[in-house]
Backbone as CSV, one residue per row, in Angstrom:
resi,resn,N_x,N_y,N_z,CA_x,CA_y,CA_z,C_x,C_y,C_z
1,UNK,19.855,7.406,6.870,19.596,6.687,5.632,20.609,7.110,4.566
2,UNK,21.177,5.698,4.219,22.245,6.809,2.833,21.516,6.317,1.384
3,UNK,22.122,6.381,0.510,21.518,6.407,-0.749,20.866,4.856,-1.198
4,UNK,21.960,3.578,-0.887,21.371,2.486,-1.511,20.455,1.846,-0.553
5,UNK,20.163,2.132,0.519,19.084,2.346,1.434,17.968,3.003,1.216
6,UNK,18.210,3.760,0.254,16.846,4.551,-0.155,16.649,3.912,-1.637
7,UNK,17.448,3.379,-1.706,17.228,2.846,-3.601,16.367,1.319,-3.046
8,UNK,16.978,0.599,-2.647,16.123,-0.363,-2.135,14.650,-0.391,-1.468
9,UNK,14.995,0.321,-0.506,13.464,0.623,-0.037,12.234,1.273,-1.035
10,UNK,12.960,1.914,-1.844,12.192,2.500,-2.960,11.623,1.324,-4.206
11,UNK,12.960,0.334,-4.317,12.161,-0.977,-4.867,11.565,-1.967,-4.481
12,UNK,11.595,-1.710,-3.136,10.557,-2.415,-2.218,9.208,-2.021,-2.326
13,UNK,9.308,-0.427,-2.393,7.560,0.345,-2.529,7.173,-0.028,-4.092
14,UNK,7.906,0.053,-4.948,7.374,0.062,-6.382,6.983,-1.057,-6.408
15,UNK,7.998,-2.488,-6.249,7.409,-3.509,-6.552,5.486,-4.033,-6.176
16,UNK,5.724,-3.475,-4.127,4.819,-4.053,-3.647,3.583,-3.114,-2.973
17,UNK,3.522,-2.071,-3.991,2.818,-0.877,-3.597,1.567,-1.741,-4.098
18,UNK,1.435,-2.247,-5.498,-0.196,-1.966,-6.271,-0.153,-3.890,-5.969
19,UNK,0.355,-5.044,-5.319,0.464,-5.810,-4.914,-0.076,-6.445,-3.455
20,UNK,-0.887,-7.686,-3.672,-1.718,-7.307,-2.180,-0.418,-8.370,-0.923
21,UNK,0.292,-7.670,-0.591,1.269,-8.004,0.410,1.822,-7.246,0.758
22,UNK,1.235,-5.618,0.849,1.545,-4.547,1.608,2.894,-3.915,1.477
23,UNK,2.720,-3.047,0.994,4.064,-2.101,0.979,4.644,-1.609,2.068
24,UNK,3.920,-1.367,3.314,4.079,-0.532,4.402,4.729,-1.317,4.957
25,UNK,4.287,-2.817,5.168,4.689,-3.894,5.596,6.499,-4.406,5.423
26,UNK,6.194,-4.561,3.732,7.398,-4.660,3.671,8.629,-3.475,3.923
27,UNK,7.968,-2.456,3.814,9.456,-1.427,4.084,9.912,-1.340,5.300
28,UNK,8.753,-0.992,6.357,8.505,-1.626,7.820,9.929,-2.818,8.243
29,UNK,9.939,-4.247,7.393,10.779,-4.774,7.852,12.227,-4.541,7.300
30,UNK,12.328,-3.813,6.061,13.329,-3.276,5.349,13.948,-2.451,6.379
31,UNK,13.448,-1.650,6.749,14.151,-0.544,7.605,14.669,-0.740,9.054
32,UNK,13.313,-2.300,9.538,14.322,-2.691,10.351,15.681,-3.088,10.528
33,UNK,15.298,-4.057,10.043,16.974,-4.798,9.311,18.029,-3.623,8.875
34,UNK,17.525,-2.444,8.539,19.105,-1.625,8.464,18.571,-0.533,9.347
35,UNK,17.814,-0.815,10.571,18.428,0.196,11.809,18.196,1.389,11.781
36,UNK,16.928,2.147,10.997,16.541,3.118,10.375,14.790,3.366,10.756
37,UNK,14.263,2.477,10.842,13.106,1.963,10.985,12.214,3.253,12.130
38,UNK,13.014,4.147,13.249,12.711,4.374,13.673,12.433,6.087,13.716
39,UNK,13.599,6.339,12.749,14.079,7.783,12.372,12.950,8.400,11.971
40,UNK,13.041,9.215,12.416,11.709,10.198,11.452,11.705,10.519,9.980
41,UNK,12.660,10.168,9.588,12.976,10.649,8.289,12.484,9.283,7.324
42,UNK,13.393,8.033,7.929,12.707,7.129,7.328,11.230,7.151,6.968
43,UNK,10.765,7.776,8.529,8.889,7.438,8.266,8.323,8.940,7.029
44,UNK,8.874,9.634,7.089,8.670,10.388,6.021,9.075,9.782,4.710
45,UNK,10.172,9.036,4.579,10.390,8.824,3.384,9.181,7.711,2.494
46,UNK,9.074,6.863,4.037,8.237,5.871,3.196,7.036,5.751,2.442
47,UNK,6.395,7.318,2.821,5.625,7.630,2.492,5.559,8.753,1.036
48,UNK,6.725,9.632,1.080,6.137,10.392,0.121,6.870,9.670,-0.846
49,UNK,7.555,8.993,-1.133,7.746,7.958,-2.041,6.582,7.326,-2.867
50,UNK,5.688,7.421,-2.113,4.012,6.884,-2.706,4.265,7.866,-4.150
51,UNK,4.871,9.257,-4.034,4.087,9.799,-5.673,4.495,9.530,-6.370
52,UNK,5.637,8.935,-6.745,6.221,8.082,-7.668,5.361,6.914,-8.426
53,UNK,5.001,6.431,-7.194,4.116,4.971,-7.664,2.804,5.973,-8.367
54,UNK,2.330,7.118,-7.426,1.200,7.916,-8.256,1.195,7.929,-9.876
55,UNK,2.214,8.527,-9.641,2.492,8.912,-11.193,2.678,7.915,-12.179
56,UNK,3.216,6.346,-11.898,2.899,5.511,-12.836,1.374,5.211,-13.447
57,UNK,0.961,4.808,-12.221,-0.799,4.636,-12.420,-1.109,5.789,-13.288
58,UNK,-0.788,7.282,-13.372,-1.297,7.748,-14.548,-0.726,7.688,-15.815
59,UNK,0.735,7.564,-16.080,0.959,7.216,-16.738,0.864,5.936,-17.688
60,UNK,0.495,5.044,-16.758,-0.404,3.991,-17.485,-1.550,4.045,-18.088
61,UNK,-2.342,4.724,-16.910,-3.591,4.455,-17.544,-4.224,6.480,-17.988
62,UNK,-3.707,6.823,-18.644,-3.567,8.543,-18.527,-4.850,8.838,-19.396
63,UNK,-5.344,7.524,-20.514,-6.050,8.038,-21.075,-7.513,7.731,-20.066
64,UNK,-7.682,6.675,-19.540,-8.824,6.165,-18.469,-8.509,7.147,-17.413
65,UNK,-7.842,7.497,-16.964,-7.617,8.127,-15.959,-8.554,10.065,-15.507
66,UNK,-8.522,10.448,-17.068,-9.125,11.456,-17.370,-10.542,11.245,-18.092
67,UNK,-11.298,11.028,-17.274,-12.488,10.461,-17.309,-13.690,11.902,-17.630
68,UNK,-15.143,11.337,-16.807,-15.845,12.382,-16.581,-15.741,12.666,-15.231
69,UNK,-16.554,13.402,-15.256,-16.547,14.039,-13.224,-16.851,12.999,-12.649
70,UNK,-17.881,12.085,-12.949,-18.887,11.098,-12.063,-17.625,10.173,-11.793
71,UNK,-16.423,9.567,-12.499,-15.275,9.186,-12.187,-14.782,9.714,-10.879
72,UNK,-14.679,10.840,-10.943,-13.655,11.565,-10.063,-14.556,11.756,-8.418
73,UNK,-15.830,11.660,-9.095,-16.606,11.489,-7.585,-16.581,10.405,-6.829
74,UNK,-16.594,9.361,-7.672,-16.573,8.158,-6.843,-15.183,7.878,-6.132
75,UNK,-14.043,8.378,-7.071,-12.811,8.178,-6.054,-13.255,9.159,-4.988
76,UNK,-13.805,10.069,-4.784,-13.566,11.191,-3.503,-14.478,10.505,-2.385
77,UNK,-15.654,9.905,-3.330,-16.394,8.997,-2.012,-15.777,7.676,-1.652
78,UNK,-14.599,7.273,-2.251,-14.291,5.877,-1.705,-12.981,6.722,-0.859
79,UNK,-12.552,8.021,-1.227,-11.373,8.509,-0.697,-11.601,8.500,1.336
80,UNK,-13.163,9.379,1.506,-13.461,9.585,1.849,-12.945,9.099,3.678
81,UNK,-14.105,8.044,3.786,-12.995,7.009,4.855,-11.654,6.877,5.547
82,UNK,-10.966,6.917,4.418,-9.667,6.978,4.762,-9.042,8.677,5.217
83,UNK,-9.481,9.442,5.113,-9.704,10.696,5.404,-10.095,10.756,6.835
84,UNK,-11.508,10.477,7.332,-11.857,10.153,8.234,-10.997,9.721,9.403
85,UNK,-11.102,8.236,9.295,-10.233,7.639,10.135,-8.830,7.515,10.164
86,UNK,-8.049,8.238,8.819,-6.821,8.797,9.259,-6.858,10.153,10.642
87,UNK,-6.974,10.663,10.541,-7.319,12.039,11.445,-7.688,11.582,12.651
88,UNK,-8.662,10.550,12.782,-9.016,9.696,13.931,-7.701,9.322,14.824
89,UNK,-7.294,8.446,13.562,-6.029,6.958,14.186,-4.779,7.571,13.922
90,UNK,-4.455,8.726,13.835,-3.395,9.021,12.862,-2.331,8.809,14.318
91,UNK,-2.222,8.881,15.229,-1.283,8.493,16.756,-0.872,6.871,16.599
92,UNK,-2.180,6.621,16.630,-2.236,5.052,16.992,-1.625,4.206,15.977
93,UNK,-1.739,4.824,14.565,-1.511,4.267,13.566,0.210,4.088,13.617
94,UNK,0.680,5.310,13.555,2.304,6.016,14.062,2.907,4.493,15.061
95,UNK,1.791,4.454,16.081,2.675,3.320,17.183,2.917,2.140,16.339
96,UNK,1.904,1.514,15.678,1.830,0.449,15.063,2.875,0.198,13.418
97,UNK,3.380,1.401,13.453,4.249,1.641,12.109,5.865,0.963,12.843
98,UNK,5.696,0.895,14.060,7.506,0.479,14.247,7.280,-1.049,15.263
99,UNK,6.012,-1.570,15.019,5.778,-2.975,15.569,5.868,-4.199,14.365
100,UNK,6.981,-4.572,14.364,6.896,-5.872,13.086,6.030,-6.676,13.512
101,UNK,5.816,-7.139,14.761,4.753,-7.849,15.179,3.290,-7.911,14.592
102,UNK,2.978,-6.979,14.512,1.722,-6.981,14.287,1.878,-7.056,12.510
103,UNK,3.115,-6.390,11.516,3.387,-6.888,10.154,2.841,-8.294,9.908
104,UNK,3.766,-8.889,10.979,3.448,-10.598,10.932,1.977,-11.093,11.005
105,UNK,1.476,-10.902,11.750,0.257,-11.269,11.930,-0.353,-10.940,10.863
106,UNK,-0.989,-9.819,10.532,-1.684,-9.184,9.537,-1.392,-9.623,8.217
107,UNK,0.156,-10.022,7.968,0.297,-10.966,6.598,-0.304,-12.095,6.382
108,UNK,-0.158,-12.890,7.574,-0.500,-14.183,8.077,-1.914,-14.256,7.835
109,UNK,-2.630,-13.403,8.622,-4.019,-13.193,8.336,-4.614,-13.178,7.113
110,UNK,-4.215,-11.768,6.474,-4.568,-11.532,5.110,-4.058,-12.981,4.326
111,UNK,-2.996,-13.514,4.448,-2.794,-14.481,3.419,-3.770,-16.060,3.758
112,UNK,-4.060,-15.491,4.546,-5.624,-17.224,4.783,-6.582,-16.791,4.306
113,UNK,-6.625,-15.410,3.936,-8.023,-14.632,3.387,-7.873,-14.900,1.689
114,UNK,-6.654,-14.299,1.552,-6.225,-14.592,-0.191,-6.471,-16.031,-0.513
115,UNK,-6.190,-16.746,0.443,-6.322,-18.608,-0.560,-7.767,-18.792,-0.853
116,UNK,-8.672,-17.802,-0.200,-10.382,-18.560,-0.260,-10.717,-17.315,-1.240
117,UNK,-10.435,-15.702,-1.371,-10.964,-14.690,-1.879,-11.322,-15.285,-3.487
118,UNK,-10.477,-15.930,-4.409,-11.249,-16.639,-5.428,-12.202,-17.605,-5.583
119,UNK,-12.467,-18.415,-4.315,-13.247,-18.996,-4.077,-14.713,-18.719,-3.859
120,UNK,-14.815,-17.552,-2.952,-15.904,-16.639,-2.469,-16.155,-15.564,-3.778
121,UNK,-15.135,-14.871,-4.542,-15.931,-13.748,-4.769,-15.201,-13.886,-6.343
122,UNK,-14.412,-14.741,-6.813,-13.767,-14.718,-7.959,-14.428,-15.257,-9.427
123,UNK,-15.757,-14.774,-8.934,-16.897,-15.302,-10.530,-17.170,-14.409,-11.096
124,UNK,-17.365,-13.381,-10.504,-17.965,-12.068,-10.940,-17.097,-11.443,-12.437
125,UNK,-18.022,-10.934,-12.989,-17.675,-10.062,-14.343,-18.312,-8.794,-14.278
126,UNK,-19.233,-8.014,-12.814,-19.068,-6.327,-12.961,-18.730,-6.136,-13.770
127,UNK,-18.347,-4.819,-14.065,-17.182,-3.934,-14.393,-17.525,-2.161,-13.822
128,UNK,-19.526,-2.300,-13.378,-19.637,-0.930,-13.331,-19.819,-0.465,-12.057
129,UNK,-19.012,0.567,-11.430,-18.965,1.238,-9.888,-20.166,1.852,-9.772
130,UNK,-20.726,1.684,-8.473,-22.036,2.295,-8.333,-20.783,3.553,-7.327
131,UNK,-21.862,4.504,-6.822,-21.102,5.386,-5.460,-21.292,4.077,-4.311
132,UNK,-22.201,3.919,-3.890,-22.417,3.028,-3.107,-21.126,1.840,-2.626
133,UNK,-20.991,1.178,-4.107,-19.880,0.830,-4.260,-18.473,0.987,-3.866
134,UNK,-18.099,1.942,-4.634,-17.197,3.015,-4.013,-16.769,3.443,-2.843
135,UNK,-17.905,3.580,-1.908,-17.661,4.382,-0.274,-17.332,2.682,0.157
136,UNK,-17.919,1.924,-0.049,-17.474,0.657,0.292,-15.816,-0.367,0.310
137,UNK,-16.061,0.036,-0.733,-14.614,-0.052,-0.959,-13.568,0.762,-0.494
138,UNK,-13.987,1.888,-0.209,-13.283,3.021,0.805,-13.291,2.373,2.411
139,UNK,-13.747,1.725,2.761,-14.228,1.297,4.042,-13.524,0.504,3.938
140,UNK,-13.413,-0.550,3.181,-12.416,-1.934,2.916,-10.918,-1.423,3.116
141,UNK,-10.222,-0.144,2.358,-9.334,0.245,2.361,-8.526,0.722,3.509
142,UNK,-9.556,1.266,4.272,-9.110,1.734,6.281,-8.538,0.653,6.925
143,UNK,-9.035,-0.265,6.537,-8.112,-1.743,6.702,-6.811,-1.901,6.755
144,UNK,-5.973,-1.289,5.624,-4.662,-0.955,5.730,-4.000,-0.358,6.373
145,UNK,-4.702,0.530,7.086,-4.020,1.754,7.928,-3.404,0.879,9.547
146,UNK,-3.793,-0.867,9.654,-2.881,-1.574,9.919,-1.966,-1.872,9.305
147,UNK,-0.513,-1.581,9.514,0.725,-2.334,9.060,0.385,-4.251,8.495
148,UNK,0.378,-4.374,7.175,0.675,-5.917,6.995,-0.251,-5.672,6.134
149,UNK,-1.645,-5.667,5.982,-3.036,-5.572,5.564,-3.026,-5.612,4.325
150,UNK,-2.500,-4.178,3.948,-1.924,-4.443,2.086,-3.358,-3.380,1.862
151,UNK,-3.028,-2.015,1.397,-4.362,-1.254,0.932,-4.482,-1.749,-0.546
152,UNK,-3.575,-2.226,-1.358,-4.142,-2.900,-2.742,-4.979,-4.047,-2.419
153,UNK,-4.839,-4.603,-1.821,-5.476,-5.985,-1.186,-6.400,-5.907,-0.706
154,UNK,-6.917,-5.014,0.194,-7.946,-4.061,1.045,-8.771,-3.947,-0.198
155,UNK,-8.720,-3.287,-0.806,-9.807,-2.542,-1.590,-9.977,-3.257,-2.729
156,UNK,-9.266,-4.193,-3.225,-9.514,-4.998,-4.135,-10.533,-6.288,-3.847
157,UNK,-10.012,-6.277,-2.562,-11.458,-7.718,-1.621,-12.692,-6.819,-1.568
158,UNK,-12.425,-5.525,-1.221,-13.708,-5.044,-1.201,-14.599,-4.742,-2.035
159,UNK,-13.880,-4.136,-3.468,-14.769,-4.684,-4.778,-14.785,-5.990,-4.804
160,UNK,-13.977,-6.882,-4.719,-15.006,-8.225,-5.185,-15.947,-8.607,-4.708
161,UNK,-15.966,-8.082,-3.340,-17.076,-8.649,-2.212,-18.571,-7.598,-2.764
162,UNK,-18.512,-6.507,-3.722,-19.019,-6.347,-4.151,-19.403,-6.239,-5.540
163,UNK,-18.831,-7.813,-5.862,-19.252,-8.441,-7.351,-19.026,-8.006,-8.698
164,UNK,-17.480,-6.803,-8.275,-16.514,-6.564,-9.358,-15.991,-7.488,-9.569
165,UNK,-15.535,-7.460,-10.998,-14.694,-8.474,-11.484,-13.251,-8.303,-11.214
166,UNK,-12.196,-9.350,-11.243,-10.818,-9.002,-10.588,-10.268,-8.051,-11.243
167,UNK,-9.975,-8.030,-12.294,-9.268,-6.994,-12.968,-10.015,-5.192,-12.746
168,UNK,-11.428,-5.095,-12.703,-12.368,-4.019,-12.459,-11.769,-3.421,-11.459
169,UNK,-11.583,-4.600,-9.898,-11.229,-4.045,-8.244,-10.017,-3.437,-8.445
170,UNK,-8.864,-4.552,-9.355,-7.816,-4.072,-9.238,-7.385,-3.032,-9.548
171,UNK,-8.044,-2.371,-10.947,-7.461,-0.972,-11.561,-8.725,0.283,-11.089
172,UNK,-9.651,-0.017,-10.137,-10.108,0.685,-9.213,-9.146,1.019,-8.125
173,UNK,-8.579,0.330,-7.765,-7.323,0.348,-6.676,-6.743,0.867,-6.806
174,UNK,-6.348,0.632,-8.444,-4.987,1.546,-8.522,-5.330,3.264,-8.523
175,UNK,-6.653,3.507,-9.052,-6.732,4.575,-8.495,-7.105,5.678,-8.054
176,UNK,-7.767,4.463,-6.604,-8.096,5.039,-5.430,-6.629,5.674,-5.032
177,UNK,-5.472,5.192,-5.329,-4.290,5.129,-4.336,-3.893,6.441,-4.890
178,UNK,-4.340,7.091,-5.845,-3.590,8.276,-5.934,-4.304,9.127,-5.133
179,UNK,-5.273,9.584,-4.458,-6.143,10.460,-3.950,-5.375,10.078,-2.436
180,UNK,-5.616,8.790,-2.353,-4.864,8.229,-1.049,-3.703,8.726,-0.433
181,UNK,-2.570,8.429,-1.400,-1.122,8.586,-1.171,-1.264,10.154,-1.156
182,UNK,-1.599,10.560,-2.018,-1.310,12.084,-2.202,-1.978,12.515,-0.616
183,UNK,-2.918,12.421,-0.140,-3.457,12.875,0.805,-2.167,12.689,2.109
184,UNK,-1.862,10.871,2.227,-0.942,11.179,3.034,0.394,11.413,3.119
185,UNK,0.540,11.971,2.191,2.015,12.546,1.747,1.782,14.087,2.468
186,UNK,0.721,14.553,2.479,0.842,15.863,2.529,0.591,16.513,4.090
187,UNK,-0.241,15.062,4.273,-0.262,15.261,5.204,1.310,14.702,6.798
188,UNK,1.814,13.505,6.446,3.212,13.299,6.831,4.347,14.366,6.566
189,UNK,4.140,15.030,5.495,5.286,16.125,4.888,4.764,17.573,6.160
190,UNK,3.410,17.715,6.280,2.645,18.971,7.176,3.619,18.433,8.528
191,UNK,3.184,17.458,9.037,3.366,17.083,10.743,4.973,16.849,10.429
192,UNK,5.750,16.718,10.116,7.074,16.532,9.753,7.703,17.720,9.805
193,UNK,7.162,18.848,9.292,7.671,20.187,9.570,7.033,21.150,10.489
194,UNK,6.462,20.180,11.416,5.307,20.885,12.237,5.868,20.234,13.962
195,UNK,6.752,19.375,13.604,7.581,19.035,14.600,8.633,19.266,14.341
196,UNK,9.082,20.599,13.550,10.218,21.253,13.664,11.345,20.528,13.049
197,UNK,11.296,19.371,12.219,12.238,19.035,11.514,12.615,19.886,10.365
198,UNK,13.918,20.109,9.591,13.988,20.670,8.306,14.811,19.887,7.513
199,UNK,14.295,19.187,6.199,15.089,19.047,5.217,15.979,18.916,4.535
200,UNK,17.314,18.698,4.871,18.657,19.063,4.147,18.986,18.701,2.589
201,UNK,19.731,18.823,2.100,19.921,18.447,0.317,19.939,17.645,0.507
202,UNK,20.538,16.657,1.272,21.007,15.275,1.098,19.933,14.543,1.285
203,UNK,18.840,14.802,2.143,17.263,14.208,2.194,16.652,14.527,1.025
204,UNK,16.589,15.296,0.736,15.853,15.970,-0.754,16.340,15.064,-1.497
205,UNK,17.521,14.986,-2.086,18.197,14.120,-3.151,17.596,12.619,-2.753
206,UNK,17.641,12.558,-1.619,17.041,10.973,-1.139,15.278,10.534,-1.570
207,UNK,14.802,11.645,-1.519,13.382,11.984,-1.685,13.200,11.668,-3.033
208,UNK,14.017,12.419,-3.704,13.823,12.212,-5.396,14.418,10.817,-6.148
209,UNK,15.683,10.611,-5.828,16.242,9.185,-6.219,14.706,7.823,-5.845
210,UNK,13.808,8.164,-4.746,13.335,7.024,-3.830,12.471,7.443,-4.935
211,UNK,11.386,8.925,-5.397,10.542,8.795,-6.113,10.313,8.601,-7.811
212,UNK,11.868,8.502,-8.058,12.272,7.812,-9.314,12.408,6.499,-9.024
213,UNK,12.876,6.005,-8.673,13.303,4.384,-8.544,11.769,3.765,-8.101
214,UNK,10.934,4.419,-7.477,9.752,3.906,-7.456,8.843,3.905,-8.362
215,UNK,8.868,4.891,-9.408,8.174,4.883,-10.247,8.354,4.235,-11.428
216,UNK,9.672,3.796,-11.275,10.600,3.175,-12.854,10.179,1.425,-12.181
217,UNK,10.136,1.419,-11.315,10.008,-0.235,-10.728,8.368,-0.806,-10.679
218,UNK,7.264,1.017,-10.023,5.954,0.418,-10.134,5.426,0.342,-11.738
219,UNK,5.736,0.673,-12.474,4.912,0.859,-14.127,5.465,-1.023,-14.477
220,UNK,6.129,-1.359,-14.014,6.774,-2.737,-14.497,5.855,-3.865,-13.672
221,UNK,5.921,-3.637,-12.519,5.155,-4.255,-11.351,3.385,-3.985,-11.203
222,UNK,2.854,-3.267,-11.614,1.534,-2.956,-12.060,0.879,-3.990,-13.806
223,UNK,1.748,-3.504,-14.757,1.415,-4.324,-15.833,1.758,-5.730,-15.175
224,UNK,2.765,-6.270,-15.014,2.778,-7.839,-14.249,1.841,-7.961,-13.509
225,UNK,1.216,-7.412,-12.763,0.111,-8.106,-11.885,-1.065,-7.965,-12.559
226,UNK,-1.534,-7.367,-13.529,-2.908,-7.134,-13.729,-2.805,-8.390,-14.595
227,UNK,-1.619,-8.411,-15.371,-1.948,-10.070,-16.199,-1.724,-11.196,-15.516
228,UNK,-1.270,-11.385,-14.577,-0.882,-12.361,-13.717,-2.591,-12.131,-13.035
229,UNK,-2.908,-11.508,-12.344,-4.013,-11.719,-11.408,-5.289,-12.554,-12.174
230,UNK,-5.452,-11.481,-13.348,-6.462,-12.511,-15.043,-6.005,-13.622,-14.891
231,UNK,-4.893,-14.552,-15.039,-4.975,-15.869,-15.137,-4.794,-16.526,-14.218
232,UNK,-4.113,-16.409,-13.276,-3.990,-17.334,-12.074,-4.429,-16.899,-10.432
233,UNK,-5.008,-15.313,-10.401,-5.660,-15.278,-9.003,-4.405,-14.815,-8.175
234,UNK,-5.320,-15.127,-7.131,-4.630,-14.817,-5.616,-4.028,-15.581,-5.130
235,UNK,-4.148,-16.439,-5.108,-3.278,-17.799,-4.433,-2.294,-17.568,-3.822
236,UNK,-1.175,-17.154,-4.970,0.176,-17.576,-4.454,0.813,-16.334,-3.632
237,UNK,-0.118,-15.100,-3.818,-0.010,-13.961,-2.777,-0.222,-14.608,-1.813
238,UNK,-1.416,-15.164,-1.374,-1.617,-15.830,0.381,-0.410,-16.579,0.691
239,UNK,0.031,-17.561,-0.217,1.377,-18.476,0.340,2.227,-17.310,0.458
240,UNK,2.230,-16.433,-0.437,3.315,-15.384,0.305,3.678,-15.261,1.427
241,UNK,2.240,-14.333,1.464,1.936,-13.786,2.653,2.437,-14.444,4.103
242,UNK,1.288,-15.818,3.686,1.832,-16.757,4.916,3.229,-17.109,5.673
243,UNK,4.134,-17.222,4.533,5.551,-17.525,4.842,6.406,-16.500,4.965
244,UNK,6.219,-15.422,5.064,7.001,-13.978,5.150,6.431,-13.598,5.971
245,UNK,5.010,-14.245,6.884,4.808,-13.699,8.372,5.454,-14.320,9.236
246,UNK,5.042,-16.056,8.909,6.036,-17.075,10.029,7.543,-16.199,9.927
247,UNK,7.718,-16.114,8.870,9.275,-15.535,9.134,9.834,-14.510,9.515
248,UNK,8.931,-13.638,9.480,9.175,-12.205,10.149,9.004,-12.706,11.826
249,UNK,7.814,-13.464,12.258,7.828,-14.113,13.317,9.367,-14.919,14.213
250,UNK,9.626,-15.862,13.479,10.725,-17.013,13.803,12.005,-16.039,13.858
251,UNK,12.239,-14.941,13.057,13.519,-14.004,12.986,13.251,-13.123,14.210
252,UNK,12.364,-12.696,14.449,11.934,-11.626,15.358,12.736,-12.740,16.790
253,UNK,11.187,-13.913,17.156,11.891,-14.174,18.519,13.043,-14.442,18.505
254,UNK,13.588,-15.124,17.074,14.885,-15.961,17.294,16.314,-14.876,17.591
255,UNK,15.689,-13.352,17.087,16.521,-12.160,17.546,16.187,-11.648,19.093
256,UNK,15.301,-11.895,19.288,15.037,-11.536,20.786,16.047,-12.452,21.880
257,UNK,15.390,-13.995,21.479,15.893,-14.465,22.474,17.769,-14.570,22.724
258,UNK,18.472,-14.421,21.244,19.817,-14.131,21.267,19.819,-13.055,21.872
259,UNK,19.311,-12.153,21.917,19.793,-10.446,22.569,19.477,-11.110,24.281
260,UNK,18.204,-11.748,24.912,18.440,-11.961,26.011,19.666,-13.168,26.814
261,UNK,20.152,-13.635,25.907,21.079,-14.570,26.052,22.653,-13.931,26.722
């Protein structure tokens, strides 16, 4: 990986981290396309890059953010889950991180889900998290731990489906994702040096450029969506979605079948 490889991919995570069209997804095909996709380093990078995006969400919201305890419980019970069934899937998950295939699908999917999610659950005016709530929405979120899925997207259907209001799910989301990311940062950074890789400056420097450029891109990309989502919904995420799976699709075979040619 050299530097504008990591600057990009890094504005790939900021943009589409707190966005329901999956970050994993998109870097996933980023890294294909430059031949990297498979490196170990890449898969480390893509991840601890998440604290960047962390650190916007508090910096946004720094004064909500420092709440009471009963706050901080409910993220640990919606954290929870994903805890769980990381540790579970954490192999399986790994295989499915270098299959664009399944990117495709899962966009595709999720984006037939986004055209109806205002339809089904987009009346609601909530605003207050039960725990109950919470672990639920934690459950919604394990969802992501497929490539494509979108954990902003995940957990944002899952408050609505429990009669939060959009804006409520969404900045619940945002942050669930710090308990999240941080968890698997630490945990990708553990198994990364636990398979005997080490570090060099030039990764480090890559590490930090990716978790600046992510954080300078998510604080921009977070305020845009929370006002964008208030007035016009989900919609045009699903058409996203939809057409950046066919196409991850149509590029994929249409690269296959040239290579068997």
């Amino acid at each position: 990986m050299n530097a504008l490889q990591a600057i990009i991919l890094a504005i790939i995570e900021g943009i589409t981290e707190f966005l329901p069209v999956s970050s994993t997804g998109h870097m996933i095909i980023a890294s294909s396309f430059f031949g990297i996709a498979q490196d170990d380093f890449t898969k480390l990078f893509t991840i601890v890059i998440q604290l960047g995006t962390i650190l916007s969400v508090i910096v946004l919201y720094f004064k909500r953010f420092f709440q009471s305890l009963d706050f901080y419980f409910k993220l640990l019970v919606a954290f929870i889950p994903a805890v769980i069934f990381g540790l579970l899937l954490s192999d399986f998950i790994d295989g499915l991180l270098e299959n664009p295939i399944t990117v495709a699908v899962s966009l595709i999917i999720g984006g037939i889900l986004l055209l109806k999610v205002d339809e089904w659950f987009g009346n609601s005016e909530e605003t207050k998290i039960s725990y109950l709530t919470a672990f639920k929405i934690g459950l919604f979120q394990c969802l992501a731990m497929i490539p494509g899925v979108s954990r902003s997207g995940a957990s944002i259907v899952g408050g609505m489906t429990q009669k939060l209001s959009r804006t409520t799910a969404a900045e619940f989301s945002f942050f669930l994702a710090i308990p999240t990311m941080l968890g698997a940062t630490l945990k990708k950074s553990y198994d990364y040096h636990k398979d005997g890789f080490v570090l060099s400056d030039d990764q480090i420097n890559l590490l930090i450029i990716g978790n600046v450029v992510g954080f300078i891109v998510a604080l921009i990309a977070i305020k845009s969506f929370i006002g964008f989502l208030t007035k016009h919904g989900f919609k045009i995420f699903g058409y996203y979605r939809i057409v950046a799976g066919i196409a991850i699709l149509l590029i994929h075979f249409f690269v296959q079948k040239l290579t068997i040619i």
